[in-house]
Each structure stands twice: as C-alpha cells, then as structure tokens.
CSV table of C-alpha atoms in Angstrom, one decimal:
chain,number,residue,atom,x,y,z
A,741,MET,CA,19.1,109.1,78.8
A,742,LYS,CA,21.7,108.2,75.8
A,743,LYS,CA,23.0,111.1,75.5
A,744,ALA,CA,24.2,111.1,79.8
A,745,VAL,CA,25.1,107.3,79.5
A,746,PHE,CA,27.6,108.4,76.6
A,747,LEU,CA,29.0,111.3,78.7
A,748,PHE,CA,29.4,108.9,81.6
A,749,PHE,CA,31.5,106.5,80.1
A,750,ILE,CA,33.8,109.4,78.2
A,751,ILE,CA,34.2,110.7,81.9
A,752,PHE,CA,35.4,107.7,83.6
A,753,TYR,CA,37.4,106.7,80.9
A,754,THR,CA,39.4,110.0,80.8
A,755,CYS,CA,39.5,109.6,84.3
A,756,LEU,CA,40.6,106.6,84.4
A,757,PHE,CA,43.4,107.1,81.9
A,758,SER,CA,44.4,110.5,83.1
A,759,GLN,CA,45.3,109.1,86.5
A,760,ASN,CA,48.4,107.5,84.6
A,761,ILE,CA,48.8,110.6,82.9
A,762,ASP,CA,49.6,114.0,85.0
A,763,ARG,CA,51.7,116.0,83.0
A,764,GLU,CA,52.0,117.7,79.5
A,765,ILE,CA,52.3,115.2,76.8
A,766,THR,CA,55.3,116.2,74.9
A,767,ASP,CA,56.7,114.9,71.9
A,768,ARG,CA,60.3,114.3,73.8
A,769,TYR,CA,60.7,112.8,77.0
A,770,VAL,CA,61.2,115.0,79.3
A,771,LYS,CA,63.2,113.4,82.9
A,772,GLU,CA,61.4,114.7,86.1
A,773,ASN,CA,63.5,116.5,88.5
A,774,ILE,CA,62.6,114.4,92.0
A,775,ALA,CA,64.0,114.8,95.5
A,776,VAL,CA,65.1,111.9,97.5
A,777,PHE,CA,64.3,113.0,101.8
A,778,GLU,CA,66.4,110.7,103.5
A,779,ILE,CA,64.0,108.2,105.0
A,780,GLU,CA,63.1,108.5,108.9
A,781,ASP,CA,63.3,104.9,111.1
A,782,VAL,CA,61.2,105.2,113.5
A,783,SER,CA,61.4,101.3,114.0
A,784,THR,CA,62.6,99.4,116.9
A,785,GLU,CA,66.2,100.7,115.9
A,786,TYR,CA,67.6,97.4,114.8
A,787,ARG,CA,70.4,99.5,113.1
A,788,LYS,CA,70.5,103.4,113.7
A,789,ASP,CA,71.8,103.9,110.3
A,790,LEU,CA,68.9,102.3,108.5
A,791,GLY,CA,67.1,104.8,107.5
A,792,LYS,CA,70.3,106.5,105.7
A,793,LYS,CA,71.0,103.2,104.0
A,794,VAL,CA,67.8,102.7,102.1
A,795,THR,CA,67.8,105.6,101.5
A,796,THR,CA,71.2,105.4,99.6
A,797,LEU,CA,69.9,102.3,98.4
A,798,ILE,CA,66.2,103.9,97.0
A,799,GLU,CA,68.7,107.2,95.0
A,800,ASN,CA,70.8,104.4,93.9
A,801,SER,CA,67.8,102.2,92.2
A,802,LEU,CA,66.1,105.7,90.5
A,803,THR,CA,70.0,106.5,89.2
A,804,ARG,CA,69.9,103.2,87.3
A,805,MET,CA,66.4,103.6,85.8
A,806,ASN,CA,67.7,106.6,83.9
A,807,ARG,CA,63.7,108.1,84.1
A,808,PHE,CA,65.4,111.5,86.9
A,809,ASN,CA,67.2,114.4,87.5
A,810,ILE,CA,68.0,113.4,91.2
A,811,VAL,CA,68.3,116.3,93.0
A,812,ASP,CA,71.7,116.1,94.9
A,813,ARG,CA,70.9,115.3,98.4
A,814,ALA,CA,74.0,116.9,99.8
A,815,ASN,CA,73.3,120.6,98.5
A,816,LEU,CA,69.5,120.0,99.1
A,817,ASP,CA,70.5,119.5,102.8
A,818,LYS,CA,72.6,122.3,102.2
A,819,TYR,CA,69.8,124.4,101.4
A,820,LEU,CA,67.4,122.9,104.1
A,821,LYS,CA,69.7,124.1,106.7
A,822,GLU,CA,69.5,127.7,105.4
A,823,MET,CA,66.3,127.0,106.0
A,824,GLU,CA,66.5,125.8,109.6
A,825,LEU,CA,65.4,122.5,108.6
A,826,GLN,CA,66.4,118.7,108.1
A,827,LEU,CA,66.3,116.3,105.3
A,828,THR,CA,65.4,113.7,108.1
A,829,GLY,CA,61.3,113.9,109.5
A,830,ILE,CA,60.2,117.2,107.1
A,831,THR,CA,56.1,117.8,106.8
A,832,GLU,CA,54.7,117.1,103.5
A,833,GLU,CA,53.7,120.9,103.7
A,834,GLN,CA,57.9,121.7,104.0
A,835,VAL,CA,58.3,118.8,101.1
A,836,ILE,CA,56.1,121.2,98.7
A,837,GLU,CA,57.2,124.7,100.0
A,838,VAL,CA,60.9,123.6,99.4
A,839,GLY,CA,60.1,122.1,95.8
A,840,LYS,CA,58.2,125.0,94.3
A,841,ILE,CA,61.5,126.8,95.5
A,842,TYR,CA,64.0,124.8,95.1
A,843,GLY,CA,62.6,123.7,91.5
A,844,TYR,CA,62.4,119.8,91.8
A,845,SER,CA,58.7,118.4,91.0
A,846,LYS,CA,58.3,115.3,92.8
A,847,ALA,CA,59.9,114.1,96.3
A,848,ILE,CA,59.7,110.7,97.7
A,849,THR,CA,59.0,110.8,101.5
A,850,GLY,CA,59.0,107.9,104.0
A,851,ARG,CA,59.3,105.7,107.1
A,852,ILE,CA,60.8,102.6,108.4
A,853,THR,CA,58.0,101.5,110.9
A,854,SER,CA,59.8,97.6,111.5
A,855,ALA,CA,62.8,96.2,111.0
A,856,ASN,CA,63.1,92.7,112.2
A,857,VAL,CA,65.8,89.4,112.3
A,858,THR,CA,64.9,85.9,113.7
A,859,PHE,CA,66.1,83.0,112.8
A,860,ASP,CA,65.6,79.4,113.6
A,861,TYR,CA,68.8,77.5,114.5
A,862,ASP,CA,68.7,73.2,115.9
A,863,ILE,CA,72.0,73.1,117.8
A,864,GLU,CA,72.1,69.1,116.9
A,865,SER,CA,72.1,69.6,113.4
A,866,GLY,CA,74.5,72.9,113.4
A,867,SER,CA,72.0,73.9,111.2
A,868,GLY,CA,69.1,76.6,110.7
A,869,ASN,CA,67.4,79.5,109.1
A,870,ILE,CA,67.7,83.2,109.3
A,871,TYR,CA,65.2,85.2,108.6
A,872,ALA,CA,64.9,89.1,108.1
A,873,ASN,CA,61.9,92.1,106.9
A,874,VAL,CA,62.0,96.0,106.6
A,875,ASP,CA,59.1,97.9,106.2
A,876,LEU,CA,58.7,101.2,105.0
A,877,VAL,CA,55.6,103.2,103.8
A,878,LEU,CA,56.7,105.2,101.4
A,879,GLN,CA,55.3,108.2,99.9
A,880,ILE,CA,55.8,110.0,96.0
A,881,VAL,CA,54.7,114.1,96.6
A,882,ASP,CA,53.8,116.2,93.4
A,883,VAL,CA,54.6,119.4,94.4
A,884,GLU,CA,53.3,121.1,91.4
A,885,THR,CA,49.6,119.6,92.1
A,886,THR,CA,50.1,119.3,95.9
A,887,LYS,CA,48.9,116.3,95.9
A,888,ILE,CA,50.1,112.6,96.5
A,889,LEU,CA,51.0,110.5,93.6
A,890,TYR,CA,51.3,107.5,95.7
A,891,SER,CA,51.6,106.2,99.1
A,892,SER,CA,51.6,102.7,100.8
A,893,LYS,CA,53.6,100.0,102.6
A,894,ILE,CA,56.2,98.3,100.7
A,895,SER,CA,58.4,95.5,102.5
A,896,GLY,CA,61.5,94.1,101.5
A,897,SER,CA,62.8,90.7,102.9
A,898,SER,CA,65.2,87.7,102.7
A,899,TYR,CA,65.9,84.7,103.9
A,900,TYR,CA,68.2,81.9,103.5
A,901,SER,CA,69.7,78.7,105.1
A,902,ILE,CA,73.0,78.4,107.8
A,903,ASN,CA,75.6,76.3,109.2
A,904,ARG,CA,76.5,78.0,112.2
A,905,TYR,CA,74.7,80.0,115.2
A,906,PRO,CA,73.9,83.2,113.9
A,907,SER,CA,76.5,86.1,115.2
A,908,MET,CA,75.3,89.5,115.0
A,909,ALA,CA,77.9,90.5,111.5
A,910,LEU,CA,75.7,87.4,109.8
A,911,ARG,CA,71.9,89.3,111.4
A,912,GLU,CA,73.5,92.2,110.2
A,913,ALA,CA,74.0,91.0,106.8
A,914,ALA,CA,70.7,89.7,106.3
A,915,LEU,CA,69.0,93.0,107.6
A,916,ASP,CA,70.9,93.9,104.4
A,917,GLU,CA,69.5,91.3,102.1
A,918,ALA,CA,66.2,92.6,103.2
A,919,CYS,CA,67.6,96.3,102.3
A,920,ASN,CA,68.3,95.6,98.9
A,921,ASP,CA,65.3,93.7,98.1
A,922,LEU,CA,63.2,96.8,99.3
A,923,ALA,CA,64.7,99.3,97.0
A,924,ILE,CA,64.1,96.8,94.2
A,925,GLN,CA,60.4,97.6,95.5
A,926,VAL,CA,60.6,100.9,95.5
A,927,GLU,CA,62.5,100.8,92.2
A,928,SER,CA,59.2,98.4,90.9
A,929,LYS,CA,56.5,100.7,91.6
A,930,MET,CA,58.5,104.0,90.6
A,931,LYS,CA,58.5,102.3,86.8
A,932,ASN,CA,54.7,101.7,87.8
A,933,VAL,CA,53.8,105.8,88.3
A,934,PHE,CA,56.0,107.4,86.5
A,935,LYS,CA,55.7,105.4,83.1
A,936,ILE,CA,56.9,106.9,79.9
A,937,ILE,CA,54.1,108.5,77.7
A,938,LEU,CA,54.7,110.8,75.1
A,939,LYS,CA,53.2,111.9,71.2
A,940,ILE,CA,54.3,110.0,68.0
A,941,SER,CA,57.0,112.2,66.7
A,942,ASP,CA,56.8,110.5,63.1
A,943,ILE,CA,56.3,107.2,61.3
A,944,LYS,CA,58.8,106.0,58.2
A,945,ASP,CA,58.5,103.2,56.0
A,946,GLY,CA,56.1,101.6,58.9
A,947,ASN,CA,58.4,102.3,61.7
A,948,VAL,CA,57.3,104.4,64.7
A,949,ILE,CA,59.8,107.5,66.0
A,950,LEU,CA,59.8,108.0,69.4
A,951,PHE,CA,62.1,110.9,71.1
A,952,ALA,CA,62.5,108.6,74.2
A,953,GLY,CA,66.1,106.2,74.5
A,954,SER,CA,67.9,104.6,76.6
A,955,GLU,CA,68.4,107.7,78.4
A,956,HIS,CA,65.1,107.4,79.6
A,957,GLY,CA,65.4,103.7,80.7
A,958,ILE,CA,63.9,102.8,77.9
A,959,SER,CA,65.0,99.3,76.6
A,960,LYS,CA,64.9,96.7,74.2
A,961,ASN,CA,62.5,94.5,76.2
A,962,THR,CA,60.1,98.0,76.4
A,963,ARG,CA,56.9,97.9,75.1
A,964,PHE,CA,54.2,101.1,74.3
A,965,LYS,CA,50.5,101.6,74.0
A,966,VAL,CA,49.1,103.4,71.3
A,967,TYR,CA,46.0,105.5,72.4
A,968,SER,CA,44.0,108.3,70.1
A,969,LYS,CA,42.3,111.2,71.8
A,970,SER,CA,39.5,112.7,70.3
A,971,GLU,CA,38.2,116.0,70.3
A,972,ASP,CA,37.0,118.0,73.5
A,973,ILE,CA,33.6,117.8,74.2
A,974,VAL,CA,31.7,121.4,75.0
A,975,LEU,CA,29.0,121.8,77.0
A,976,PRO,CA,26.3,124.3,76.6
A,977,SER,CA,27.7,125.7,80.0
A,978,GLY,CA,31.1,126.1,78.6
A,979,ASN,CA,32.5,123.7,80.7
A,980,VAL,CA,34.9,121.1,78.4
A,981,ILE,CA,34.9,117.1,78.7
A,982,GLU,CA,38.3,115.7,78.1
A,983,GLY,CA,38.0,113.5,74.8
A,984,GLU,CA,38.1,109.6,74.9
A,985,TYR,CA,41.4,108.2,74.7
A,986,LYS,CA,40.9,105.2,72.2
A,987,GLU,CA,43.3,101.9,72.3
A,988,LYS,CA,45.2,101.9,68.8
A,989,GLY,CA,47.6,98.9,69.0
A,990,THR,CA,51.5,98.3,70.4
A,991,LEU,CA,54.7,98.9,69.6
A,992,ARG,CA,57.4,96.9,70.5
A,993,ILE,CA,61.2,98.6,70.4
A,994,LYS,CA,62.9,97.7,66.9
A,995,ASP,CA,66.6,99.9,67.5
A,996,LEU,CA,67.5,102.0,70.2
A,997,GLY,CA,69.8,104.8,70.8
A,998,ARG,CA,70.7,107.6,73.2
A,999,GLU,CA,67.9,109.8,73.0
A,1000,TYR,CA,65.5,108.3,70.9
A,1001,SER,CA,64.2,104.8,69.5
A,1002,ILE,CA,62.2,103.5,66.5
A,1003,ALA,CA,59.7,101.1,67.4
A,1004,LYS,CA,57.2,98.6,65.1
A,1005,ILE,CA,53.5,98.3,65.2
A,1006,SER,CA,53.4,94.6,66.7
A,1007,ARG,CA,49.1,95.1,66.6
A,1008,GLY,CA,46.8,97.7,65.4
A,1009,ASN,CA,46.1,99.9,62.2
A,1010,ASP,CA,46.4,103.5,61.6
A,1011,ILE,CA,48.8,104.4,64.1
A,1012,LYS,CA,50.2,108.2,63.1
A,1013,ALA,CA,52.3,110.6,64.2
A,1014,GLY,CA,50.2,112.6,67.0
A,1015,ASP,CA,49.3,109.6,68.8
A,1016,ILE,CA,50.1,108.9,72.5
A,1017,ALA,CA,52.4,105.9,72.9
A,1018,ARG,CA,52.4,104.5,76.5
A,1019,GLU,CA,54.9,102.7,78.0
A,1020,THR,CA,53.4,99.0,79.3
A,1021,HIS,CA,54.3,96.2,80.8
A,1022,ILE,CA,54.4,92.8,79.2
A,1023,GLY,CA,55.8,90.1,80.4
A,1024,ASN,CA,58.1,87.5,78.8
A,1025,PHE,CA,57.3,84.5,81.1
A,1026,LEU,CA,55.2,82.5,78.8
A,1027,VAL,CA,52.1,79.9,80.2
A,1028,GLY,CA,50.5,77.6,78.1
A,1029,PHE,CA,47.5,74.3,78.2
A,1030,ASN,CA,47.5,72.2,74.6
A,1031,ILE,CA,45.7,69.4,74.3
A,1032,ASN,CA,47.4,66.6,72.0
A,1033,TYR,CA,46.2,63.8,70.1
A,1034,SER,CA,49.3,62.1,69.3
A,1035,ALA,CA,50.9,58.2,68.5
A,1036,TYR,CA,50.5,55.7,71.3
A,1037,LYS,CA,50.5,52.5,69.7
A,1038,MET,CA,49.8,49.3,71.0
A,1039,LYS,CA,49.5,45.9,69.2
A,1040,SER,CA,47.1,43.2,70.0
A,1041,LEU,CA,48.3,40.8,71.8
A,1042,GLN,CA,46.2,37.6,73.5
A,1043,LYS,CA,48.2,34.7,74.8
A,1044,THR,CA,48.2,32.6,77.9
A,1045,TYR,CA,51.2,30.9,79.6
A,1046,GLN,CA,50.9,27.9,81.7
A,1047,SER,CA,52.1,27.4,85.1
A,1048,SER,CA,54.5,24.1,85.3
A,1049,THR,CA,54.1,22.5,88.6
A,1050,ASN,CA,49.8,24.0,88.9
A,1051,ASN,CA,46.8,25.6,87.2
A,1052,GLY,CA,48.1,28.7,87.7
A,1053,GLN,CA,48.3,30.9,84.4
A,1054,LEU,CA,49.6,33.9,83.1
A,1055,ASN,CA,47.3,35.8,80.8
A,1056,ILE,CA,49.3,38.4,78.8
A,1057,ASN,CA,46.2,40.7,77.3
A,1058,LEU,CA,47.1,44.0,75.3
A,1059,ASN,CA,44.6,45.7,73.5
A,1060,LYS,CA,45.5,47.8,70.2
A,1061,ASN,CA,45.6,51.2,69.9
A,1062,ASP,CA,46.4,53.9,67.6
A,1063,PHE,CA,46.3,57.2,69.0
A,1064,ALA,CA,46.0,58.8,72.4
A,1065,LEU,CA,44.2,62.6,74.3
A,1066,GLY,CA,46.9,64.3,76.0
A,1067,MET,CA,47.4,66.8,78.3
A,1068,HIS,CA,50.3,69.7,77.9
A,1069,LEU,CA,51.4,72.2,80.6
A,1070,ARG,CA,54.0,74.5,78.8
A,1071,VAL,CA,56.1,77.2,80.9
A,1072,GLY,CA,58.9,79.4,79.1
A,1073,TYR,CA,60.5,82.4,78.0
A,1074,ASP,CA,59.0,84.1,75.1
A,1075,ASN,CA,61.7,86.1,73.2
A,1076,ASN,CA,60.1,87.9,70.4
A,1077,LEU,CA,62.2,85.4,67.3
A,1078,PHE,CA,63.1,82.1,69.7
A,1079,SER,CA,60.8,80.5,72.5
A,1080,PRO,CA,62.8,78.3,74.7
A,1081,ASN,CA,60.4,76.2,76.9
A,1082,LEU,CA,59.3,72.7,78.5
A,1083,SER,CA,56.0,71.1,78.7
A,1084,PHE,CA,54.7,68.4,81.1
A,1085,GLY,CA,52.0,66.2,79.4
A,1086,LEU,CA,49.9,63.3,80.3
A,1087,LEU,CA,48.9,60.5,77.9
A,1088,PHE,CA,45.7,59.2,78.5
A,1089,GLY,CA,46.7,56.4,76.7
A,1090,ASP,CA,43.3,53.5,75.7
A,1091,PHE,CA,41.5,55.7,77.9
A,1092,PHE,CA,43.2,54.7,81.0
A,1093,LYS,CA,41.5,50.9,80.3
A,1094,THR,CA,45.5,49.9,80.3
A,1095,SER,CA,47.6,52.5,79.4
A,1096,TYR,CA,48.8,56.0,80.3
A,1097,GLY,CA,52.3,57.7,79.6
A,1098,ILE,CA,53.7,60.8,80.7
A,1099,ASP,CA,55.2,62.7,77.7
A,1100,ILE,CA,58.2,65.8,79.0
A,1101,ARG,CA,59.3,67.7,76.2
A,1102,PHE,CA,62.0,70.6,75.6
A,1103,ASN,CA,60.8,72.8,72.8
A,1104,PHE,CA,62.2,75.2,71.2
A,1105,ASP,CA,59.9,77.8,69.4
A,1106,ILE,CA,61.1,79.8,66.8
A,1107,ASN,CA,58.3,82.4,65.6
A,1108,VAL,CA,57.9,83.8,61.9
A,1109,ASN,CA,55.8,86.9,62.2
A,1110,ILE,CA,53.0,86.4,59.0
A,1111,TYR,CA,51.1,89.5,59.9
A,1112,LYS,CA,52.6,91.7,62.5
A,1113,GLU,CA,52.6,89.5,65.7
A,1114,VAL,CA,48.9,88.8,65.7
A,1115,VAL,CA,49.5,85.5,63.1
A,1116,ARG,CA,52.5,84.0,63.5
A,1117,PHE,CA,53.7,80.7,62.3
A,1118,VAL,CA,56.0,78.6,64.9
A,1119,PHE,CA,58.3,75.9,64.3
A,1120,ILE,CA,58.8,73.8,67.0
A,1121,PRO,CA,61.8,71.3,67.0
A,1122,HIS,CA,61.4,69.5,70.3
A,1123,ILE,CA,63.8,66.4,72.6
A,1124,GLY,CA,61.5,64.2,74.4
A,1125,LEU,CA,61.4,61.8,77.5
A,1126,GLY,CA,58.4,59.5,77.5
A,1127,LEU,CA,57.5,57.1,80.3
A,1128,THR,CA,54.6,54.6,80.4
A,1129,PHE,CA,52.4,52.6,82.6
A,1130,THR,CA,51.1,49.6,80.7
A,1131,ASP,CA,49.0,46.7,82.3
A,1132,ILE,CA,50.1,43.8,80.3
A,1133,GLY,CA,48.1,40.9,81.9
A,1134,ASN,CA,47.0,38.9,84.7
A,1135,VAL,CA,47.3,35.9,87.1
A,1136,SER,CA,44.0,32.8,86.7
A,1137,GLY,CA,43.5,29.7,88.2
A,1138,GLY,CA,46.3,29.9,91.1
A,1139,ASP,CA,49.8,30.9,91.5
A,1140,TYR,CA,52.0,31.2,88.3
A,1141,TYR,CA,55.5,29.7,89.3
A,1142,ILE,CA,58.3,31.3,87.7
A,1143,ASP,CA,60.4,29.1,89.2
A,1144,ALA,CA,60.5,26.2,91.7
A,1145,ASN,CA,61.0,29.6,94.2
A,1146,THR,CA,59.1,32.3,92.9
A,1147,SER,CA,55.5,32.3,91.6
A,1148,ILE,CA,53.0,35.2,91.4
A,1149,PRO,CA,49.8,35.0,93.4
A,1150,ASN,CA,46.4,33.8,92.0
A,1151,GLU,CA,44.7,36.9,90.4
A,1152,SER,CA,47.5,39.4,90.5
A,1153,LYS,CA,47.7,42.0,87.9
A,1154,ILE,CA,50.8,42.2,85.8
A,1155,SER,CA,52.0,45.2,84.9
A,1156,SER,CA,55.1,47.1,82.7
A,1157,ARG,CA,56.8,50.3,83.4
A,1158,ASP,CA,58.9,51.9,79.7
A,1159,ILE,CA,60.9,54.4,79.1
A,1160,PHE,CA,61.6,56.1,75.6
A,1161,PHE,CA,63.7,58.9,74.4
A,1162,GLY,CA,62.9,61.0,71.2
A,1163,LEU,CA,63.2,63.8,69.0
A,1164,GLY,CA,60.2,65.7,67.0
A,1165,ALA,CA,58.9,68.7,65.3
A,1166,MET,CA,55.6,70.5,64.8
A,1167,ALA,CA,54.3,72.9,62.8
A,1168,VAL,CA,51.9,75.4,64.5
A,1169,ILE,CA,49.9,78.3,63.5
A,1170,GLN,CA,49.5,80.9,66.5
A,1171,TYR,CA,46.5,83.7,66.6
A,1172,ASN,CA,47.4,86.4,69.3
A,1173,ILE,CA,43.9,87.8,70.4
A,1174,LYS,CA,45.8,90.5,72.5
A,1175,ASP,CA,49.4,90.9,73.3
A,1176,THR,CA,49.5,88.7,76.2
A,1177,LEU,CA,46.6,85.8,74.9
A,1178,GLY,CA,46.6,83.6,72.1
A,1179,PHE,CA,45.9,80.1,70.5
A,1180,ASN,CA,47.5,78.3,68.0
A,1181,PHE,CA,46.9,74.7,66.5
A,1182,GLY,CA,49.5,72.4,64.5
A,1183,ILE,CA,50.4,69.2,63.3
A,1184,GLY,CA,54.0,67.5,63.9
A,1185,TYR,CA,56.1,63.8,64.4
A,1186,LYS,CA,57.4,62.2,66.8
A,1187,LEU,CA,60.7,59.6,66.5
A,1188,TYR,CA,60.8,58.0,70.0
A,1189,THR,CA,63.1,54.9,70.4
A,1190,LYS,CA,61.9,51.3,71.1
A,1191,PRO,CA,60.5,51.2,74.5
A,1192,ILE,CA,63.5,50.6,76.8
A,1193,ASN,CA,61.6,48.1,80.0
A,1194,LEU,CA,62.6,49.3,83.4
A,1195,GLY,CA,60.6,46.8,84.5
A,1196,THR,CA,57.5,44.2,85.4
A,1197,TYR,CA,55.7,44.1,88.6
A,1198,TYR,CA,52.6,43.0,90.5
A,1199,ASP,CA,50.9,44.4,93.4
A,1200,GLY,CA,53.6,46.7,93.6
A,1201,ASN,CA,56.6,44.3,93.1
A,1202,SER,CA,59.4,43.6,91.1
A,1203,PHE,CA,59.6,40.3,89.3
A,1204,ALA,CA,61.2,39.2,85.9
A,1205,LEU,CA,59.7,37.9,83.0
A,1206,PRO,CA,60.6,34.4,82.1
A,1207,GLU,CA,62.3,34.0,79.1
A,1208,GLU,CA,60.2,32.4,77.2
A,1209,ILE,CA,57.4,35.0,77.3
A,1210,LYS,CA,61.0,37.4,76.9
A,1211,ASN,CA,61.6,35.8,73.6
A,1212,GLU,CA,58.1,36.7,72.5
A,1213,LYS,CA,59.4,40.4,72.4
A,1214,ILE,CA,56.3,42.0,73.8
A,1215,LYS,CA,55.7,45.7,72.7
A,1216,THR,CA,53.9,47.6,75.1
A,1217,VAL,CA,53.4,51.0,73.3
A,1218,ASN,CA,55.7,52.8,70.8
A,1219,LEU,CA,55.4,56.4,70.7
A,1220,THR,CA,56.2,57.4,67.1
A,1221,GLY,CA,54.2,58.9,64.8
A,1222,PHE,CA,51.9,61.9,63.8
A,1223,ASP,CA,51.1,64.4,66.9
A,1224,PHE,CA,48.2,67.1,66.5
A,1225,MET,CA,47.8,70.1,68.8
A,1226,ILE,CA,45.7,72.7,69.7
A,1227,GLY,CA,46.0,74.9,72.6
A,1228,ILE,CA,46.0,78.7,74.3
A,1229,TYR,CA,49.1,81.0,75.6
A,1230,GLY,CA,49.6,83.5,77.8
A,1231,LEU,CA,52.4,85.9,79.0
A,1232,LEU,CA,52.5,87.1,83.0
C-alpha cells in the first residue's frame, strides 16, 4: 500500500512538471521554429482587414519576445499555394502536415469571434466614453506531438473619454487600441506556455552559468526555479516511471550576455551543474501589512473655563498617553536593492477613547542581503505626514459664550484636528519564507513637527478657541519618538 501511494505521488508530480516541459531539455536554449497563420475573422465584419491586422500585431509581439524563429509568412503563403492551401482557414490537420514538411515545430492559429465598438455620448455636455472589444480564440499546435498545447479565448479592449461625437475614424482608432491590447495578452500567454527550461551548464565562484541570454528574451528581471531530477524507476514489468522533480532553489540574473547569462543563487543550497533551471515569474509589485507601536504622546491636562455670561463651562480634558498601536498597509515596487513604497496607517491613539490618527509615509527601503535573499537587513528612511483627531473637552452647565454673539451649545464635545510633517528611519530584519512571501520586524525613530492646528470643532461646526485658552498652549499630540514594527509582505 505504501509503495502504491509513493508511486502515485511520483507519477502525479512528474505529470504536473511535464506539462511545462514538452521537449528535450538541453544545455543551450534552442529557439522554436513557429508559424503564425493568418487569423480568421468570423466576427460581424466590423472591419474586413481585422484578421490581417491582428496577425501582424501577434507576429510583432513574438518578434519582441526574442524567443522564436518566426516563419516568413510570405514564403509560407507561397508554399501553401503550391499545395493549393491558404493561410486563412487552414485546418489543424493541414497545419500539422505542412509543419512536418516545411520544418516548423509550433503553429499559431486563431479566429476573431467578436469585434465591437460602443459609446455613450451626452449632447448637452459634449462628452462621453467609447469602448472597443475584440475576442480571439487562440490555438497553439505542436506539430511533433500533433497535440494542441493551448486553446483559449483571449480578449483585448480599450476605453477612453471623448469630447465630441465619435466619428468613424475615432471608432476605428478605438478598435486599433483593442487589437494592440489583444496582442499584448497573446504575448503574455506565449511567455507562460514557452518558458525557458534548460540544464545548468556550470557553476563558477558561486555563480550559475546558463546558456541563454538576451537573444532568447531573458532580461535582468528574469528569475529561474532550479529542480533536480531523481533516477527513473524501472517496474518489474519493464515500464519506466520518470524520476521526481524536486525544487532546490531560485536564481536571479546577475550579468546578461547575448547568448549566455550569469545568475546568483538567491535561495537554496546544493545547486549544481546538470540541475534544471526553469523560468518563473516573480512579480515586483509589493504589498505589505505592518503592525506598529509608535510614539503618540499626549500630556495630561484638566482645566475648566467659566462662561462670563452664565453658568456654562468649557472643560478641557486631555488624558496622558505615550504610545499607540497602529496598522499600516504598504504598496510599492521591489527592485532588489531599492524598494520605494507608500504606506497608509491608522493609529489607534489611546484606543479611540479620545484620539486617533492617520499616518502616511513615503518609504525608500535599502536592502542588504545577509544570507542570500533569505535574510535581509533593510534600512528604511521615510518622509511622513500625520493627521490626528482628538476630543479635547466638552461644554457643561449651559451654553458657553465665547463672546456676546458666539456660543457653544451645552453638552457639546470639543475636538481638535492637527497636522504634522516629519522624517524618520527604521532598521529592519526581514526573513523571506518564500520568494514571494516574508515577514519583518524592526525599530526606528521619527522626528515630526509640533501639531499645526487645522481647526477646532463642536458638532461638526468650526470655531476659534478664546485667547485665554490659546495662551495655555494646549498640546494635543506629539508624534516624535520611537517606532516598533512587525509585519508581513508579498510580491505579486
């Protein structure tokens, strides 16, 4: 029973990995010979040349990828005519038959099933919006295995505002934009289907040598997952089960040549020549969530001011507070060494009893690897803006008259809104659990200005404090001080 379960997992993992490895893995990356057949337009014939336009855009996208040898369509069309066939509307069987003779290993075919332009326009305002959408059913055919590698509906769209009634030329332009977007979507799909997979050629001074470079579509942002393959299992019947692929680590491109690249090991151990490197996508869009324990100083002050005309009293009642819990949402761009990001925070003040704050920071992370990219020291200088909302007292005993014509109703709550500007810095230790997930903790200090009062309010109405109270120099909050943080982050 245990053997059966073991074999099941090996078969499952092998099949899962083999979906992405559909050819022999070599030391050098070999470009695919790929033919792009003219896209058939079976839509509502919004434009008769739409299929040709989309075909050209897809070819241009594949050329930019630098990952394929594109079969010249003019020569291919000439060859097909000799066989009394056409580029448009060719069947799957014919694509495979021609490919075996003509020498391409993959082929792209497709049909535009829908192409629409709609708009809404308000004559009175002279403005509106225009929308365009193009739907394509795309197929990628493997000539050698006669299988369809990929088949799916892909959509391209465009949308923008207009300040005049949309002419036919404007609608055509919107449709062109949708076609451009469609080509970008196709390029993205092709990158997922045709990932670069090859054996590691050599390792020198801790750097991994890969015989694939800029001529094959690799850039400085390309990352690779490394796998090792265990020995095949030969069953008593003579059947062979391919060995399991085991993940060993991650590579980041360090130096890039035309036909080779040098990568550093950002994660993993025991990576060696002969292991398999497979292109992977690790995004640079950073999203994080931090819990902060920050200086949020409030001095205790209890004082009563008597109205000069009646029994009304203005009671100032500020509670002492030193630190506040806070939550920060962080978004930005991770660029290995430097990671600029913006964080939006909510400070709980004295747990919302009388005060709370908003903390906005522009952070500029400086990353220093301690152990590969698994453990990092991060120095985070930031520019900050703080807003606080504080209940500073109330009115009791009757209306409180500020002067003969202005009064604050009895039982009104008095609040203050203040703004702060400042600088700060944090020293953080970051542990990356995975390439795309990690947590961190750190300590820092921030220097913020004294509160700049934005106004005092009662029941949402703005008013000015009497001079005698202003002279008391009531200080609501001071954000200068230590800052402690723990959080998690992810890359998308």
